[in-house]
Amino acid sequence: GQQVMQIPQYQHVQEGEDFTTYCNSSTTLSNIQWYKQRPGGHPVFLIQLVKSGEVKKQKRLTFQFGEAKKNSSLHITATQTTDVGTYFCAGPRGGSYIPTFGRGTSLIVHP
Amino acid sequence: DAGVIQSPRHEVTEMGQEVTLRCKPISGHNSLFWYRQTMMRGLELLIYFNNNVPIDDSGMPEDRFSAKMPNASFSTLKIQPSEPRDSAVYFCASSLTGQGGEKLFFGSGTQLSVL
């Protein structure tokens, strides 16, 4: 079935450095969502991308959806300790609307 | 709005015991999801309800797991008998219509430990 793959699994950065996580699908996605889960917390919705080549920004976070709608990325500029957590992408499963989550990228920010 | 409410927050039980996890979705949301999160397998969908009807239960591990949604404001996930490998965080999530392109709202989860 359709799977959403995320890399890297973990990323250590020094505070102030940039961070990027990548999400890839074997099939074309109608949309892709991004969630953030703080340690000990629950996933919280960040954003949804729908259009081919779409780019959206939320302060220091930049989200991109590939032209072929098979990949996406999340880039954080100048990381802060508050950015610590696991970032998940989620795409619809097969022909349904059910979100299938990637394994997530855990961001560790060293002060 | 109180958000998605799950109970209990933590559950510790012994192998072979029955475990029941509870979820109250956001009022007005028609879709409800149960996910399980482990280090090994990540966030897995167990079952999805729309308008209280189970639509996709292909993620339910085996017959020991069952889920019900008797009304729009309540769902349960039951494990009987429980096994140590069931230890995980179980999340309930809801969305408005389940028709796609909607964000999921997650509850705080139930941390289950089966000894």
Coordinates of C-alpha atoms in Angstrom, one line a residue:
Chain A
G1 CA 0.0 0.0 0.0
Q2 CA 0.9 3.6 -0.2
Q3 CA 3.6 4.6 2.3
V4 CA 5.1 7.9 3.3
M5 CA 8.8 7.8 4.0
Q6 CA 10.6 10.4 6.1
I7 CA 14.2 11.2 6.5
P8 CA 16.2 11.7 8.6
Q9 CA 15.0 9.8 11.6
Y10 CA 16.9 12.0 14.0
Q11 CA 18.6 15.3 13.6
H12 CA 20.8 17.0 16.2
V13 CA 21.5 20.7 15.6
Q14 CA 23.0 23.6 17.6
E15 CA 20.6 26.3 18.4
G16 CA 20.6 28.8 15.6
E17 CA 21.4 26.2 12.8
D18 CA 18.9 25.4 10.2
F19 CA 16.9 22.1 10.0
T20 CA 15.2 20.2 7.1
T21 CA 13.1 17.1 7.0
Y22 CA 12.0 15.3 3.9
C23 CA 8.9 13.3 3.1
N24 CA 8.6 11.0 0.1
S25 CA 5.7 9.0 -1.3
S26 CA 5.7 6.2 -3.9
T27 CA 2.4 7.6 -5.3
T28 CA 1.0 11.0 -6.1
L29 CA -0.7 12.6 -3.1
S30 CA -3.8 14.8 -3.2
N31 CA -2.5 16.7 -0.2
I32 CA 0.1 16.4 2.5
Q33 CA -0.1 17.5 6.1
W34 CA 2.6 18.2 8.7
Y35 CA 2.3 17.7 12.4
K36 CA 4.5 18.4 15.4
Q37 CA 4.7 16.3 18.5
R38 CA 6.5 17.6 21.5
P39 CA 8.2 15.1 23.8
G40 CA 5.5 13.4 25.9
G41 CA 2.8 15.2 23.9
H42 CA 0.4 14.5 21.1
P43 CA 0.6 15.4 17.4
V44 CA -0.5 18.9 16.6
F45 CA -1.5 20.0 13.1
L46 CA 0.9 22.5 11.5
I47 CA -0.2 22.9 7.9
Q48 CA -1.6 21.3 4.8
L49 CA -0.3 21.6 1.2
V50 CA -2.5 20.9 -1.7
K51 CA -1.1 22.4 -4.9
S52 CA 1.8 21.2 -7.0
G53 CA 4.9 23.2 -6.1
E54 CA 3.2 25.0 -3.3
V55 CA 5.3 26.8 -0.7
K56 CA 3.9 28.0 2.6
K57 CA 5.6 29.8 5.5
Q58 CA 4.9 30.1 9.2
K59 CA 7.4 32.4 10.7
R60 CA 10.7 30.4 10.6
L61 CA 9.1 27.3 9.1
T62 CA 8.9 26.8 5.3
F63 CA 6.8 24.0 3.9
Q64 CA 7.1 22.8 0.3
F65 CA 5.1 20.4 -1.9
G66 CA 6.9 18.9 -4.9
E67 CA 5.9 19.6 -8.5
A68 CA 5.0 15.9 -8.9
K69 CA 3.1 15.9 -5.6
K70 CA 5.2 13.0 -4.4
N71 CA 7.5 14.7 -2.0
S72 CA 7.5 17.5 0.6
S73 CA 9.9 19.2 2.9
L74 CA 9.8 21.2 6.1
H75 CA 12.7 23.7 6.7
I76 CA 13.2 25.5 9.9
T77 CA 15.5 28.6 9.9
A78 CA 17.6 29.4 12.9
T79 CA 16.3 26.7 15.2
Q80 CA 15.4 27.4 18.8
T81 CA 15.0 25.1 21.8
T82 CA 11.2 25.5 21.4
D83 CA 11.5 23.7 18.1
V84 CA 12.4 20.4 19.8
G85 CA 10.0 17.6 18.9
T86 CA 9.1 15.1 16.2
Y87 CA 7.8 16.3 12.9
F88 CA 5.5 14.1 11.0
C89 CA 4.2 14.3 7.5
A90 CA 0.9 12.6 6.6
G91 CA -0.6 11.7 3.2
P92 CA -4.0 10.2 2.3
R93 CA -3.9 6.4 2.2
G94 CA -4.5 5.0 -1.2
G95 CA -7.9 6.1 -2.6
S96 CA -9.2 7.1 0.7
Y97 CA -8.9 10.3 2.8
I98 CA -7.4 8.5 5.8
P99 CA -4.0 10.1 6.7
T100 CA -1.0 7.8 6.8
F101 CA 1.8 9.1 8.8
G102 CA 5.5 8.9 8.1
R103 CA 7.9 7.7 10.9
G104 CA 8.7 11.3 11.8
T105 CA 12.0 13.2 12.2
S106 CA 13.0 13.9 15.8
L107 CA 14.7 17.3 16.1
I108 CA 17.1 17.8 19.0
V109 CA 18.3 21.3 19.5
H110 CA 21.4 21.9 21.6
P111 CA 21.6 25.2 23.4
Chain B
D1 CA -13.7 23.7 23.2
A2 CA -12.2 21.0 25.4
G3 CA -10.6 19.2 22.5
V4 CA -10.5 15.4 22.1
I5 CA -10.6 13.8 25.6
Q6 CA -9.1 10.5 26.3
S7 CA -9.1 8.4 29.4
P8 CA -7.2 7.1 31.3
R9 CA -4.0 8.9 30.7
H10 CA -2.0 6.0 32.0
E11 CA -2.9 2.4 32.3
V12 CA -0.7 -0.3 33.8
T13 CA -2.1 -3.9 33.7
E14 CA -1.0 -7.4 33.8
M15 CA -0.9 -9.7 30.8
G16 CA -4.2 -11.4 30.2
Q17 CA -6.3 -8.6 31.7
E18 CA -8.9 -6.7 29.7
V19 CA -8.1 -3.1 28.9
T20 CA -10.6 -0.4 27.8
L21 CA -9.5 2.9 26.5
R22 CA -12.0 5.8 26.1
C23 CA -12.4 8.7 23.8
K24 CA -14.7 11.7 23.5
P25 CA -14.2 13.5 20.1
I26 CA -14.7 17.2 19.6
S27 CA -18.4 18.0 19.5
G28 CA -19.6 18.2 15.9
H29 CA -16.8 16.1 14.5
N30 CA -18.1 13.2 12.4
S31 CA -14.9 11.2 12.0
L32 CA -12.9 9.4 14.7
F33 CA -9.6 7.7 14.4
W34 CA -7.7 5.4 16.8
Y35 CA -3.9 5.4 16.3
R36 CA -1.2 3.4 18.1
Q37 CA 2.3 4.8 18.6
T38 CA 5.4 2.8 19.3
M39 CA 9.1 3.3 18.7
M40 CA 9.3 0.3 16.4
R41 CA 6.3 1.0 14.2
G42 CA 5.6 4.7 14.6
L43 CA 2.1 6.1 14.4
E44 CA -0.2 3.4 13.0
L45 CA -3.9 3.7 12.2
L46 CA -6.0 1.1 13.9
I47 CA -9.5 2.0 13.0
Y48 CA -11.5 4.8 11.5
F49 CA -15.1 5.7 12.1
N50 CA -17.3 8.0 10.1
N51 CA -20.7 8.9 11.5
N52 CA -20.3 6.3 14.2
V53 CA -19.8 3.5 11.6
P54 CA -16.4 1.7 11.3
I55 CA -15.2 2.4 7.8
D56 CA -11.7 0.9 7.9
D57 CA -10.5 -1.5 10.5
S58 CA -7.7 -3.1 8.5
G59 CA -5.1 -1.8 11.0
M60 CA -6.6 -3.6 14.0
P61 CA -3.8 -6.1 14.9
E62 CA -5.9 -9.1 15.7
D63 CA -9.1 -10.4 17.2
R64 CA -8.0 -9.3 20.7
F65 CA -8.7 -5.7 19.6
S66 CA -12.1 -4.3 19.2
A67 CA -13.5 -0.8 18.9
K68 CA -17.0 0.6 19.2
M69 CA -18.6 4.0 18.7
P70 CA -22.1 3.7 20.2
N71 CA -22.8 7.4 19.6
A72 CA -21.2 10.5 18.2
S73 CA -19.6 11.6 21.4
F74 CA -18.0 8.4 22.7
S75 CA -15.7 5.6 21.4
T76 CA -13.9 2.7 23.1
L77 CA -10.9 0.6 22.2
K78 CA -10.8 -2.7 24.0
I79 CA -8.0 -5.2 24.2
Q80 CA -8.9 -8.6 25.6
P81 CA -6.7 -10.4 26.6
S82 CA -3.8 -7.9 26.8
E83 CA -0.2 -8.8 26.0
P84 CA 3.1 -7.1 26.7
R85 CA 3.5 -6.3 23.0
D86 CA 0.4 -4.1 23.2
S87 CA 2.3 -1.7 25.3
A88 CA 2.2 1.6 23.5
V89 CA 0.6 5.1 23.4
Y90 CA -2.9 5.0 22.0
F91 CA -4.2 8.2 20.5
C92 CA -7.7 9.1 19.5
A93 CA -8.2 11.8 16.9
S94 CA -11.2 13.4 15.3
S95 CA -11.9 15.5 12.3
L96 CA -14.9 17.4 11.0
T97 CA -16.3 15.3 8.2
G98 CA -13.5 12.8 7.2
Q99 CA -14.0 13.8 3.6
G100 CA -10.4 14.6 3.1
G101 CA -8.2 17.6 3.4
E102 CA -9.0 18.1 7.0
K103 CA -6.7 18.4 9.9
L104 CA -6.9 15.8 12.7
F105 CA -7.2 16.9 16.3
F106 CA -5.5 14.4 18.6
G107 CA -6.2 13.7 22.2
S108 CA -3.5 13.5 24.8
G109 CA -3.2 9.7 24.5
T110 CA -3.3 6.8 26.8
Q111 CA 0.1 5.3 27.8
L112 CA -0.6 1.6 28.2
S113 CA 1.9 -0.7 29.9
V114 CA 1.2 -4.4 29.9
L115 CA 3.4 -6.3 32.4

